[in-house]
Amino acid sequence: MLENKGIFAPHAKQVDEAKQGEVFTCDTSNPTDKHFYIESYGCAMNFSDSEIVASILSNNGYSATTDIESSDLILINTCSIREKAEDKVRKRLRIFDKVKRAKPDTMIGVLGCMAERLKTKFLEEEKLVDFVVGPDAYRDIPSLITSAEEGERSVNVLLSREETYADIAPVRLNSNGVTGYISIMRGCDNMCSFCVVPFTRGRERSRDLFSIISEAQDLFDRGYREVTLLGQNVDSYKWSNPETNKAVTFANLLEQVALVNPLLRVRFSTSHPKDITNDVLHTIAKYKNICDYIHLPAQSGSTRILELMNRTYTREWYQERINAINRIIPGCAISSDIITGFCTETEAEHQETIDLMKWAKFSLTYKFYYSERPGTLAERKYEDDIPYEVKKRRLAEIVAVQLEISKEHNDRDIGKTFEVLIEGDSKKSKDDFKGKNSHGKLIVFPKSQNLSPGDYVQVLITDATSATLKGHIVNE
Ligand code: SAH
Ligand code: SF4
Ligand code: F3S
């Protein structure tokens, strides 16, 4: 999943913690509007939620700005996943304090998981914050603003069993006009012992199938060519059609979204190893426009640690799922999340994680050292006993292992030709396009005049760095 400042997440996965970002913008500006400025941190779900919030605000006389100093409302959509994520938010609040001191009418609202975790404590700790609102209460933002304008600082952190914001058409922020997120569910019913998400996002609930399909269709009609279906555990998507009483599974949903148009690529995140079914894998194999890429967080390669983490699968189960992916979708890219230094993890168990990474040959891993979170099962039951230096050293070791694996992957791609969806100009040069192949690999190549973002193109790979493939267009 990802604590990151304000950037629009590059793909389904939570945005990497270390990434720096920019601020959201959109093009709904109206001269009579008040202006809001929003920064988002954390996973793709948070970025997607900020688009719901932008929609609610734009229906209430606000438009987005990137200029914090001239804004009337500053929002920060926060993440609690690791301690560092919360530290980053506190640092940003010190900057906002300065803006508010210079312009006291500016409202400051704290949104997201840290708002949910700290609730009223936030108002006690942060004197310049005007309102605090949790992930299921965004419809209430206009009235929280009104209360704040009347001098009453307030909090709404009610979690809901039903809220999916299905009827709210997100206002796309910082969009490249080609790739977009669609939230298909909210919350999480798993209780991974290290994880704060079930406490900050509440119970799992799935969104109405028809609203998902119409959002995908709408994006396609507006020129988008890739959607990423988002949920903390997409494989447990479950919705019943009230007219037919027929249950819709994630495999059914994937198929329906793939059928919107063969030119619309479909991605999804995140899958849980205990829940991903062969039905899902067969659906991916059946449709060319469902990308051959699965993010399947392992967390650890040791069955004993997985048990302490309450992940409810063993190393062998995880390996069997990887074998099934390789069998049913040959060549599918698989990425993962790894936590090092979880409570009581031995050197031998750390080695088991390294061995699993090498065995699975992940195309990409998001790597973290364990950060104890207040209120979680692990915090209550186990001692956070691995010294910081050991956690960091183990993390450095898995970073090095992944670099090697990624390099091997990329070297193997040289000489291959991939279909690439063009997303825009490359960061480094306006003479180059960037885009991704089905495996989610970033590919940079010289532009061609008659192509533009949203087009598909065949690219022959001629060179690779550890993160990016380079090539040139063939068979235009
Ligand atoms: N729902 C997703 C992940 C959500 S959080 C899933 O189940 O995979 C994203 C990632 O953050 C997790 O996969 C885990 O690797 C990491 N993470 C979560 N809590 C953490 C903690 N307390 N310390 C370190 N990393 C953590
Ligand atoms: Fe957290 Fe586990 Fe739920 Fe993922 S599946 S959000 S790691 S509790
Ligand atoms: Fe996402 Fe962070 Fe919340 S990873 S669900 S924003 S705690």
Short mmCIF file of N, CA, C and O in Angstrom, two decimals, residues 38 67 215 245 347 405:
data_model
loop_
_atom_site.label_atom_id
_atom_site.label_comp_id
_atom_site.label_asym_id
_atom_site.label_seq_id
_atom_site.Cartn_x
_atom_site.Cartn_y
_atom_site.Cartn_z
N ILE A 38 -5.46 20.35 -1.49
CA ILE A 38 -5.45 19.05 -0.81
C ILE A 38 -4.15 18.30 -1.06
O ILE A 38 -3.64 18.30 -2.17
N ASP A 67 -2.10 26.38 -5.07
CA ASP A 67 -1.43 27.47 -4.35
C ASP A 67 -1.95 27.52 -2.92
O ASP A 67 -3.02 28.07 -2.64
N GLU A 215 -18.93 3.74 -13.89
CA GLU A 215 -17.76 4.61 -13.72
C GLU A 215 -16.66 4.23 -14.73
O GLU A 215 -16.01 5.10 -15.32
N ASN A 245 -30.89 -11.51 -6.78
CA ASN A 245 -30.28 -12.16 -5.61
C ASN A 245 -29.01 -12.91 -5.95
O ASN A 245 -28.53 -13.71 -5.16
N GLU A 347 17.06 -14.74 12.70
CA GLU A 347 17.85 -14.60 11.47
C GLU A 347 17.45 -15.67 10.46
O GLU A 347 17.37 -15.41 9.26
N ILE A 405 17.13 -9.20 -8.27
CA ILE A 405 16.06 -9.89 -8.99
C ILE A 405 15.49 -8.97 -10.09
O ILE A 405 15.26 -9.40 -11.22
#
